XYZ file of C-alpha atoms in Angstrom:
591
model
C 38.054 63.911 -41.502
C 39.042 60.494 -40.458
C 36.957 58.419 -38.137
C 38.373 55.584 -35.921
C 35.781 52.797 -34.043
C 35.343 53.037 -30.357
C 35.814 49.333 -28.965
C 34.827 50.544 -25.585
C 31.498 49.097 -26.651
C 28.741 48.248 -29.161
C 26.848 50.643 -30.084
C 28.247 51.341 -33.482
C 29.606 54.898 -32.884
C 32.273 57.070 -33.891
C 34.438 59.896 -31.804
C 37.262 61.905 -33.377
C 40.483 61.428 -32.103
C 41.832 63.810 -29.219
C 38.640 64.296 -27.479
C 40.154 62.725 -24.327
C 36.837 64.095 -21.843
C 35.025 61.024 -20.430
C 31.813 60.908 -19.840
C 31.133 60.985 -15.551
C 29.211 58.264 -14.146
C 25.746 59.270 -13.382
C 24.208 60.373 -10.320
C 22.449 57.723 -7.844
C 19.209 58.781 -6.709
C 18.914 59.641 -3.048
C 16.610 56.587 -1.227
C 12.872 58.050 -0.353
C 12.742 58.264 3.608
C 10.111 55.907 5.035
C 8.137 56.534 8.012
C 8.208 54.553 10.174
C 4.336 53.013 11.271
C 2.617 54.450 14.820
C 5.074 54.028 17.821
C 7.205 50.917 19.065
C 3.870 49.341 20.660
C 1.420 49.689 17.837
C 4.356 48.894 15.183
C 4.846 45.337 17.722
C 0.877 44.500 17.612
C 1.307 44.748 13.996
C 3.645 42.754 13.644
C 2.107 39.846 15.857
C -1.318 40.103 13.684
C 0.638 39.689 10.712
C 2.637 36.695 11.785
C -1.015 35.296 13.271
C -2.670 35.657 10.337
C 0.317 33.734 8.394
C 0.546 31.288 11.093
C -3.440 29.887 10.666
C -3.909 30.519 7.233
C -0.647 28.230 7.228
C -1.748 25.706 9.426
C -4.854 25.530 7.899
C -3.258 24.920 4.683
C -0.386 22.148 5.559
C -1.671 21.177 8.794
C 1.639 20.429 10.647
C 1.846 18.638 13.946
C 2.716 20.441 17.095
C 5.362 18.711 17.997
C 9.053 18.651 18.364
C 9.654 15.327 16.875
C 7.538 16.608 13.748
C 10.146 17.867 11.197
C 7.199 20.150 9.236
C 6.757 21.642 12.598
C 10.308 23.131 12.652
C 9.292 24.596 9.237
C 6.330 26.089 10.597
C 8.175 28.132 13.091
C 10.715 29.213 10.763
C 8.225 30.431 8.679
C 6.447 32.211 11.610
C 9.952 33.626 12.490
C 10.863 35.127 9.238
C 7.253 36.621 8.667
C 7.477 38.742 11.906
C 11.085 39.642 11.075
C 10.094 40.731 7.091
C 7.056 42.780 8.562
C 9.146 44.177 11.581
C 11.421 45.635 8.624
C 8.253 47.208 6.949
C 6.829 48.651 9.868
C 9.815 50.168 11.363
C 10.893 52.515 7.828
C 13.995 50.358 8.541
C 16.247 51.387 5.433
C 20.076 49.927 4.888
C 22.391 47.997 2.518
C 23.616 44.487 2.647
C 22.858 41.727 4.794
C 24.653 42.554 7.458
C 22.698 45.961 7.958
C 19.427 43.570 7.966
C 21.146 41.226 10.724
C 21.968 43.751 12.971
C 18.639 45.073 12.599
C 16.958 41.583 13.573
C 19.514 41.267 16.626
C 18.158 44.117 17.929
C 14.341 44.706 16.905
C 13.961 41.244 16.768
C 15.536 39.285 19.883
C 12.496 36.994 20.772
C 12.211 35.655 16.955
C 16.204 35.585 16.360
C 16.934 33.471 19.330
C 13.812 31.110 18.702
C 15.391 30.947 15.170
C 18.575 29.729 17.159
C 17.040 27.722 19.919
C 15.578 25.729 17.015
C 18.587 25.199 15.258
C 20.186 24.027 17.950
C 17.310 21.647 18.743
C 17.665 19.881 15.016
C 21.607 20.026 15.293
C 21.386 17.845 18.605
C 18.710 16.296 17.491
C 19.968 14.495 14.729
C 23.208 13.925 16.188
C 21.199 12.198 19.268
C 19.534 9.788 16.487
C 22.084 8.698 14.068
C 22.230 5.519 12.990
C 26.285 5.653 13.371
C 25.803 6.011 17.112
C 22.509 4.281 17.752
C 22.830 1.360 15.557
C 22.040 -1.253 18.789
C 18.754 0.538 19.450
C 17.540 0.689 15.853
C 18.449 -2.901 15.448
C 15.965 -3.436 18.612
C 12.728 -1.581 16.937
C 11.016 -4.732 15.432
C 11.302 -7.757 18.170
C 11.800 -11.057 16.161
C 10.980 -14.959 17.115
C 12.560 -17.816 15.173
C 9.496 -20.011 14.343
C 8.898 -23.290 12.406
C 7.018 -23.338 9.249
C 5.188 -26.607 8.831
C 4.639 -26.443 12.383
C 2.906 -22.670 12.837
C 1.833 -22.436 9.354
C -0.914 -24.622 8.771
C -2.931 -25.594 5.524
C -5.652 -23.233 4.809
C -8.606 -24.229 2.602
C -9.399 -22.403 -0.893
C -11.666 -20.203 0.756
C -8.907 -18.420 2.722
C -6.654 -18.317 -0.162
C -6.937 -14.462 -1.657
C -6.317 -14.694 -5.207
C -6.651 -11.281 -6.394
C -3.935 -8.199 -5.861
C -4.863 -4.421 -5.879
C -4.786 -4.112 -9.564
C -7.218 -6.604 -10.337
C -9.319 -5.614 -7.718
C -9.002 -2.250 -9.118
C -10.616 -3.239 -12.079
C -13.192 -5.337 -10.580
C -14.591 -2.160 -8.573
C -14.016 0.108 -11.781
C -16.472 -2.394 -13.738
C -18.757 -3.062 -10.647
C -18.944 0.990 -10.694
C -19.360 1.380 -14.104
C -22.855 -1.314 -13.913
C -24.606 1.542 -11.667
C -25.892 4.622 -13.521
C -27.168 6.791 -10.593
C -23.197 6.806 -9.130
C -20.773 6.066 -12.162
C -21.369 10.200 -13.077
C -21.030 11.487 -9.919
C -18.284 9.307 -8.165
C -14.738 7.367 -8.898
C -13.076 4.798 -6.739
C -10.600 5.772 -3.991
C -7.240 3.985 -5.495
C -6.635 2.435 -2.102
C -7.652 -1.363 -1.979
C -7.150 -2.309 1.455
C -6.565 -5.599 2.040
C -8.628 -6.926 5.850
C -10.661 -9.887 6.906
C -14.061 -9.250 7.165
C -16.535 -11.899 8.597
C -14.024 -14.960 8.277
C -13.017 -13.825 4.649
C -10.250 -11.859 2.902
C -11.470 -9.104 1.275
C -10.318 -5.635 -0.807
C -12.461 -2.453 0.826
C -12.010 0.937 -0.411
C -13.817 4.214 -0.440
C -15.925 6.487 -3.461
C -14.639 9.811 -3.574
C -15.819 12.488 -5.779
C -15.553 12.914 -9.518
C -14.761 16.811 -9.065
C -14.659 19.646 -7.294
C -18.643 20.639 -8.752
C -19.872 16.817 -8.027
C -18.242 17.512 -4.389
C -20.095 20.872 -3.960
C -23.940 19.288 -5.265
C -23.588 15.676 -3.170
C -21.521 16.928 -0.164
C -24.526 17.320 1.754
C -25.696 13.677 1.264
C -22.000 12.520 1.866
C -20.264 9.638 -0.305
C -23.162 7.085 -0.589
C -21.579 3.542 -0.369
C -18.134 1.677 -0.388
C -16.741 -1.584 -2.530
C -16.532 -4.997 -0.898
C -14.626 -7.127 -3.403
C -14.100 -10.985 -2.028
C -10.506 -11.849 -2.847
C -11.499 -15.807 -3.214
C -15.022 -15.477 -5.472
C -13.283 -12.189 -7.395
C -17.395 -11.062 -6.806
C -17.237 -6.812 -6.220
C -20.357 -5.240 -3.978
C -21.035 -1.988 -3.764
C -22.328 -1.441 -0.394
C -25.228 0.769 -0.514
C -25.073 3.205 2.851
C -28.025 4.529 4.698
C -26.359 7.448 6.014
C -23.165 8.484 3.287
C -19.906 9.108 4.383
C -18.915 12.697 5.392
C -15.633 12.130 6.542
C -13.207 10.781 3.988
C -9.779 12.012 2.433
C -11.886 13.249 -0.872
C -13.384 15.797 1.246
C -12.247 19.643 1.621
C -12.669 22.274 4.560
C -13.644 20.522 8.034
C -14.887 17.384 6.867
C -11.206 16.364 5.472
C -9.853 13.443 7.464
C -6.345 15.242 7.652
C -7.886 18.275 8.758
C -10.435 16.765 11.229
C -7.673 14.642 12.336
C -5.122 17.639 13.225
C -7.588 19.903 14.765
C -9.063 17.207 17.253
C -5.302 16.339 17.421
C -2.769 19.001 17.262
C 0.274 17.252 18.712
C -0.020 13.988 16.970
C 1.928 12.826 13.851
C -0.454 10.283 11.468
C 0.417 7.462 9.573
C -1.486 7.532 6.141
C -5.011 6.903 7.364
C -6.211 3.260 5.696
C -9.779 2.441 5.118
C -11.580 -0.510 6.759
C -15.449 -1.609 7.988
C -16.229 -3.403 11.601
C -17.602 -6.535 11.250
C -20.916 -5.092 10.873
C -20.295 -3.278 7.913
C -19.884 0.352 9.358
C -16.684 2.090 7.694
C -13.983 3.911 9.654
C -10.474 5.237 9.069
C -7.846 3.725 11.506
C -5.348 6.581 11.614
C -1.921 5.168 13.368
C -0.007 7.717 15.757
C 3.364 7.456 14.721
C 6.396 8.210 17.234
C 9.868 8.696 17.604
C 11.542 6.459 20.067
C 15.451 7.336 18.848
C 16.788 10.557 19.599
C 14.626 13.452 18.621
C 14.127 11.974 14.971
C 14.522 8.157 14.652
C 13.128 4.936 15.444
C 9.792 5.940 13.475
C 7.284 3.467 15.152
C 3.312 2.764 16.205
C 1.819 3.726 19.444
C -2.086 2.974 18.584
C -4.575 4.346 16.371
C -7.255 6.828 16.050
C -10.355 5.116 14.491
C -12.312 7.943 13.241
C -16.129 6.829 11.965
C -16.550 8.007 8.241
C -20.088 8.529 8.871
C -20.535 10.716 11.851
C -16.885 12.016 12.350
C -16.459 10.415 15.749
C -13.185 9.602 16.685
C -11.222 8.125 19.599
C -7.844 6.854 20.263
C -6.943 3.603 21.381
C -3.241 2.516 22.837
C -4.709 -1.239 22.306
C -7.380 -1.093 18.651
C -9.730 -3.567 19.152
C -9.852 -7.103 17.597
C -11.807 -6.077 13.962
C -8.550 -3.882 12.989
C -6.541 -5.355 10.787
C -3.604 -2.878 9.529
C -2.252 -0.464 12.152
C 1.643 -0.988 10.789
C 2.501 -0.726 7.821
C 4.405 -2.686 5.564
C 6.675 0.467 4.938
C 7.159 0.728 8.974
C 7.573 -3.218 9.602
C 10.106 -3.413 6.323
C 11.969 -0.964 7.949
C 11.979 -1.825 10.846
C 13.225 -5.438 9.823
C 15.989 -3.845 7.695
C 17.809 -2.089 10.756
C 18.055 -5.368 12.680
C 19.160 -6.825 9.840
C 21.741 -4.481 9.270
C 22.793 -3.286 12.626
C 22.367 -6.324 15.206
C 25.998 -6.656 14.726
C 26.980 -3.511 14.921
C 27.233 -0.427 12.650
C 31.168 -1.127 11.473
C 29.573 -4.732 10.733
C 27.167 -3.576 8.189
C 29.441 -1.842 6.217
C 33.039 -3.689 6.059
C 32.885 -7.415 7.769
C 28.926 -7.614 6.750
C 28.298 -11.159 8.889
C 24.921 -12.074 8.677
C 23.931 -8.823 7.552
C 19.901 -9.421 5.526
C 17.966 -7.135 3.927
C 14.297 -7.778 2.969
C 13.090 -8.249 -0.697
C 11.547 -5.621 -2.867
C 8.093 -6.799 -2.393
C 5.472 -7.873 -0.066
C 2.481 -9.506 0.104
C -0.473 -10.413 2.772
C -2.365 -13.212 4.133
C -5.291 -14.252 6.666
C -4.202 -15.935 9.780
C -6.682 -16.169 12.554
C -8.582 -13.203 11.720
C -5.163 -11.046 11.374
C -3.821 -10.306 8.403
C -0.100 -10.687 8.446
C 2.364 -8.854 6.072
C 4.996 -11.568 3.944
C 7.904 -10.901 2.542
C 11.544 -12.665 1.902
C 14.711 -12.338 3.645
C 18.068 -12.151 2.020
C 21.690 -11.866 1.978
C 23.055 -8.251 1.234
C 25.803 -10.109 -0.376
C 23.812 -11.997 -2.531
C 20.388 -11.082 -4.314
C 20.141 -14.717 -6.393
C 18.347 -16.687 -3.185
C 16.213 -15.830 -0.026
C 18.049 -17.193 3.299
C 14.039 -17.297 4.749
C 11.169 -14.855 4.817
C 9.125 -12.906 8.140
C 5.103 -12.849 8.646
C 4.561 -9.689 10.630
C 1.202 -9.757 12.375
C -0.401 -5.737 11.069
C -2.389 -5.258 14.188
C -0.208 -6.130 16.800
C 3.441 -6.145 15.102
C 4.434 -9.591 16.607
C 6.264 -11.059 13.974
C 8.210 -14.204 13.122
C 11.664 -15.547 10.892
C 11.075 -18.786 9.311
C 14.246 -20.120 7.920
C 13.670 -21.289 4.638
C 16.557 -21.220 1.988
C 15.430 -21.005 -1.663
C 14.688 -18.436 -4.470
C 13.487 -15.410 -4.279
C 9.875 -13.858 -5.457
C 11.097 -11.879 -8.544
C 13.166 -15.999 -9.724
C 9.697 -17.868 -8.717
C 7.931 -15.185 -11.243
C 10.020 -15.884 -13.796
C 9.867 -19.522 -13.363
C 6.177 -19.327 -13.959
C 5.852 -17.176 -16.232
C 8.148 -19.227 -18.667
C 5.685 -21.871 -17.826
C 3.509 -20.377 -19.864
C 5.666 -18.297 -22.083
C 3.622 -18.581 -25.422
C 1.125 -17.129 -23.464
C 2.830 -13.820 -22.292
C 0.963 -13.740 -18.997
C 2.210 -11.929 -15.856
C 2.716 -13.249 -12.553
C 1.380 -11.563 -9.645
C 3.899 -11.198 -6.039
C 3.652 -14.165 -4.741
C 1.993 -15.337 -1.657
C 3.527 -17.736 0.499
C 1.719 -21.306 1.678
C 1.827 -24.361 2.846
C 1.026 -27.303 0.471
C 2.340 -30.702 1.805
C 4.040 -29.074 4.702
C 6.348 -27.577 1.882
C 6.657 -23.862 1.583
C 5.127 -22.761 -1.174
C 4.835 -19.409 -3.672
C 1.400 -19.505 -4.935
C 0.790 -16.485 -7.873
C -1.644 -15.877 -10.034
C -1.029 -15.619 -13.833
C -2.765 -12.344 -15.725
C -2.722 -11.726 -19.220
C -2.736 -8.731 -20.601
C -6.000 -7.366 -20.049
C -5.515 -7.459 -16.322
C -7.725 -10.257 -15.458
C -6.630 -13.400 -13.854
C -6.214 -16.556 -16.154
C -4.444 -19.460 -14.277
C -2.640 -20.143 -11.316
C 0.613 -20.880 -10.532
C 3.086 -22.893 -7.904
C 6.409 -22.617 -7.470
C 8.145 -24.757 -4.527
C 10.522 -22.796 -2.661
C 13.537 -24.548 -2.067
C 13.554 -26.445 -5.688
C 11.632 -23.618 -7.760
C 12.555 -25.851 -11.101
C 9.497 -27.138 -9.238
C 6.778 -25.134 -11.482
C 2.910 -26.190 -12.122
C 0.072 -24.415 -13.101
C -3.707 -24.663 -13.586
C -6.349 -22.873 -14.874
C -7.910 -23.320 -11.100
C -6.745 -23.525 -7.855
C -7.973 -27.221 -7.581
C -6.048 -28.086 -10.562
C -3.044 -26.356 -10.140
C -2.684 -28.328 -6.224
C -3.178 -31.168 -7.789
C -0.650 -30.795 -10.631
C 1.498 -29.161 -7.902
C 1.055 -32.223 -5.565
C 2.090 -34.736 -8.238
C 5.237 -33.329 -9.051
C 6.058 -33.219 -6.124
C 5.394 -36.635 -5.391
C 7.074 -37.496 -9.013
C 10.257 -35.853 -7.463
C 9.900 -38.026 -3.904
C 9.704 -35.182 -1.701
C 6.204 -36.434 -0.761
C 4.617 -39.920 -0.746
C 2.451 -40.509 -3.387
C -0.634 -40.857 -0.740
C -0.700 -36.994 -0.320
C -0.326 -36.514 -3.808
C -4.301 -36.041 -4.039
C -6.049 -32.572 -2.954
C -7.888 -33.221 -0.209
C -9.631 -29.428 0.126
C -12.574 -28.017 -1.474
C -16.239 -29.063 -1.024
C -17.817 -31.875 -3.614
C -20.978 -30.625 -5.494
C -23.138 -31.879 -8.539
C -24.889 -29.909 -10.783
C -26.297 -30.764 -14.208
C -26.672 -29.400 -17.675
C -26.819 -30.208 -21.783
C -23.229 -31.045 -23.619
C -22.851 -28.213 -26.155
C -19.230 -29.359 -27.283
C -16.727 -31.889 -26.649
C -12.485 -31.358 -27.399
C -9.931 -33.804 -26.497
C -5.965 -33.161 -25.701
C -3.514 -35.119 -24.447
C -1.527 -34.355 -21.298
C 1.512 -36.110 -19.757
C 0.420 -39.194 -21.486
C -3.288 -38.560 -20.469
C -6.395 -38.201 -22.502
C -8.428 -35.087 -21.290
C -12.030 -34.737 -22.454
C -13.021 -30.965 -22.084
C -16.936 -30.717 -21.954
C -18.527 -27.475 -22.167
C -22.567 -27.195 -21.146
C -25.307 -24.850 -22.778
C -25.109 -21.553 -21.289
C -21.788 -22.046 -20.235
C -18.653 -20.220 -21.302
C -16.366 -22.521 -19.473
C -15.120 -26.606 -19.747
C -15.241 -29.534 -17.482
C -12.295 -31.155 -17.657
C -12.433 -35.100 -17.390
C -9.468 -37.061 -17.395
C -9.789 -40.177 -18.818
C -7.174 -41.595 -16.349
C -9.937 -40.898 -13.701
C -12.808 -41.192 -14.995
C -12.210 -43.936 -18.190
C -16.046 -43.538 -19.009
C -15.870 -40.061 -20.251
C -15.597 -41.600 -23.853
C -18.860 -41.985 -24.154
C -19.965 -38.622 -23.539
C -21.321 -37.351 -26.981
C -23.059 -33.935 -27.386
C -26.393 -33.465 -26.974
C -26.044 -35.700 -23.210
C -27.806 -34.778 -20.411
C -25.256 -35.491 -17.460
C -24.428 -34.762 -13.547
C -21.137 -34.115 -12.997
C -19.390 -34.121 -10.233
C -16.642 -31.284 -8.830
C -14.872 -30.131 -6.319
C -15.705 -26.593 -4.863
C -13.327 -23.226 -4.896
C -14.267 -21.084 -2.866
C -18.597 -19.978 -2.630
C -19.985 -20.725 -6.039
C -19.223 -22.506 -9.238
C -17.072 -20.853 -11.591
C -18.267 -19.570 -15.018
C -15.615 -19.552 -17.079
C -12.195 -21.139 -17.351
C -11.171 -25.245 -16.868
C -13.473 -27.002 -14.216
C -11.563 -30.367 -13.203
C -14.712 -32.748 -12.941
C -14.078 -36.215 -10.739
C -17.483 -38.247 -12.583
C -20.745 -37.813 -13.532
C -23.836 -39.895 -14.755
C -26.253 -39.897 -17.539
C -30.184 -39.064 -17.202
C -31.789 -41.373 -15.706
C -28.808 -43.635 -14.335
C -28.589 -44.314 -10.991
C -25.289 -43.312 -8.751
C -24.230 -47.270 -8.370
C -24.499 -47.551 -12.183
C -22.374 -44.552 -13.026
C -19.797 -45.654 -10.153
């Protein structure tokens, strides 16, 4: 009997020819009725306790702000909307096919959820509309108020001791290795990653936070609290762990009630939070200033500050201030003021402006950094063209506490070119220049960096003038590298050669035993670099200045004089020494 295939399908079978039947489609199972829960009352209360329940384990959870200009609060109602609308379908034995059954079914069991659904939708539509940039371009462009200032005249010359030499990742590893020296806390804690930059007692420093090293460390210290914080001076590079008497109970490492987020939402439902930064008063006690942001465009734009929570780490205490006082040093942040900055640079002529005729249309640089200024600490960064990305038209300092914040304009090259000019400074060395901060040396503005290698640690210094950055000198201190700086500058006339000599720094004289002597010659000079017993680093005399320092031989006892960075002699590295004298010979004799 012959067999043909059946291409109806896979399965490989065989059906003789003439058996025309098909086979009927089978049967669909009739649904299961479902009851529907109590009455219309009880099936209601249900519902609520289910949405409840949702709602503060939700809450609880993501902690969104009660309020309308909060975007995760829209979120949060939608959520609460479609749980009461899923369990109002469970309750009610509700049973149909395709959405629009389930629609109907909402329209009518429902009606307070479904038009809260719409309400709120309505709300974001307007919203938005109410603060695009398109249409509100004039009032973004009026967020960050601006002053034209002078530079030589408001910015004045700040002594090394003011000068912060040290960014977040070397201040990182400074509190890693300060950590790592103390055996009762290196196994239990780590370092919050957050180096805040403030100005504690006249000085710039790095502060940040321990947190816990787990979730089992958190459960066996908790009680006690986080024990101390790190102080690391950003002139000395010296990191202090700050021993506390009381430990810290309120912090972003902790979970439950003592979290900051969560302490901070349920003592303040309504109000939307900046990141909360770590800082200490000026007698050492450490607090969170939390910054209320708000929206001043619309229902969703012109993100800005309106004061600050400071909450006490310790106790928990908290209280909010339109006006922080004096000792806080960041309430905006360089996220907010950058911003800010960037709509008045784009829109103070008008939306159509910024994108076809683009006159004097700026845009800030991709980086930032921050300096002292009268106990403030003011965010830098440069200013340039959106038409060109080569050179900075001038730069802003923003003051952090208060916002006030001024345009200096200063033409010349941008951070990212004064980087690279340094860096090839010192090419055969591969090191790494850090953002620059911005200074004034000889009433000329001035990128000051520091130089890393690759180990992360700092190595030399670097200057870069702004306006001629083939204007390039380094040193392996700050002493040296002003004073290198200084003379090329004076080399290329800009200055006179009377302010060609550093004038900062404090003169001390110590003594010690010469352990070895090397010579090199520099710019025509003869250097003699001296290193003591017990020392790891070199004097450095140079025999231009200081013509008697061929006859030091090793095995001489000497005082030598130097000029002072900062709080305390440095151990290692190239000490430029201005004279010294042998045992036994008398100041006049050595002079």
């Amino acid at each position: 009997m012959p067999f043909v295939f059946n291409f109806g399908g896979f399965s490989g079978g065989f059906q003789q020819p003439g058996a025309g039947s098909t086979t009927p489609p089978p049967q669909r199972r009739p649904r299961k009725a479902r009851k529907p829960i109590g009455n219309a009352f009880t099936r209601t209360l249900i519902n609520l306790a289910v949405t409840a329940v949702f709602g503060l384990v939700y809450f609880y959870a993501e902690l969104p702000a009660l309020n309308f200009h909060a975007e995760d609060f829209y979120v949060f109602v939608f959520l609460l909307c479609a749980v009461y609308c899923v369990s109002a379908v469970l309750t009610s034995g509700f049973q149909s096919e395709g959405v629009k059954g389930y629609v109907g079914f909402v329209k009518k069991q429902c009606v307070v959820p479904f038009f809260v659904f719409l309400a709120l939708i309505a709300a974001i539509a307007l919203g938005s509309i109410s603060s695009w940039v398109v249409l509100r371009a004039g009032a973004y462009s009026k967020l960050l108020p601006i002053e034209t200032g002078d530079f030589t005249a408001d910015i004045e010359e700040i002594s090394y001791d003011q000068i912060p030499m040290l960014d977040a990742d070397s201040a990182a590893r400074l509190g890693s290795r300060k950590l790592g020296e103390l055996s009762d806390m290196v196994s239990q804690f780590e370092i919050l990653p957050s180096y805040n930059q403030i100005n504690y007692q006249g000085r710039p420093v790095r502060v940040t936070s321990l947190a816990y090293g787990d979730l089992i460390k958190w459960f066996t210290n908790r009680s006690a609290g986080l024990p101390a914080y790190i102080v690391i001076d950003m002139v000395t590079q010296e990191a202090e762990v700050v021993r506390l008497e009381d430990g810290m109970k309120y912090t972003t490492a902790e979970h439950f009630g003592r979290n900051l987020y969560r302490h901070l939402r349920f003592n303040y439902p309504t109000y939307m939070f900046d990141e909360p930064v770590f800082e200490i008063d000026e007698s050492g006690t450490p607090y969170w200033v939390c910054s209320r942001l708000v929206k001043t465009i619309g229902l969703f734009g012109g993100t800005d500050v309106q004061g600050a929570v400071l909450v006490n780490a310790i106790t928990g205490e908290s209280q909010y201030y339109e006006e922080v006082p004096s000792w806080v040093d960041r309430v905006y942040s360089s996220d907010i003021i950058m911003e800010q900055y960037d709509y008045y640079g784009q829109y103070h002529n008008g939306f159509l402006n910024s994108m076809f005729g683009q006159r004097d249309v700026t845009l800030t640089t991709d980086g930032w950094n921050y300096i002292a200024i009268d106990d403030d600490v003011y965010m830098y960064t440069g200013v340039t063209s959106v038409t060109s990305d080569q050179s900075n038209i001038g730069f802003i300092l923003s003051n952090q506490r208060t916002k006030e914040t001024h345009f200096y304009p200063v033409a010349g090259a941008t951070e990212s070119s004064a980087m690279e000019s340094a860096q090839s400074q010192v090419q055969q060395m591969r090191y790494k220049a850090t953002f620059p901060l911005l200074l004034n040396i000889a009433d000329q503005p001035t990128y000051f960096m520091a130089l890393k290698g690759d180990d992360g640690l700092v190595k030399m210094y670097a200057m870069v003038n702004v306006e001629q950055y083939q204007i390039v000198e380094t040193g392996q201190t700050l002493a040296a590298c002003e004073s290198n700086y200084r003379q090329a500058l004076a080399h290329s006339g800009i200055i006179a050669a009377g302010e060609a000599t550093v004038s900062g720094g404090e003169t001390r004289t110590q003594d010690g035993v010469i352990a070895e002597i090397r010579t090199s010659v520099i710019d025509g000079n003869t250097h003699f670099y001296v290193r003591l017993k017990d020392s790891l680093g070199f004097l450095d005399f140079n025999a231009a200045e200081v013509p008697r320092a061929v006859l030091l031989d090793v095995g001489d006892h000497i005082w030598y004089d130097f000029t002072l960075e900062g709080a305390q002699f440095p151990e290692n590295g190239i000490v430029p020494a201005t004279g010294f004298r042998f045992e036994g010979e008398t100041q006049e004799a050595a002079s």
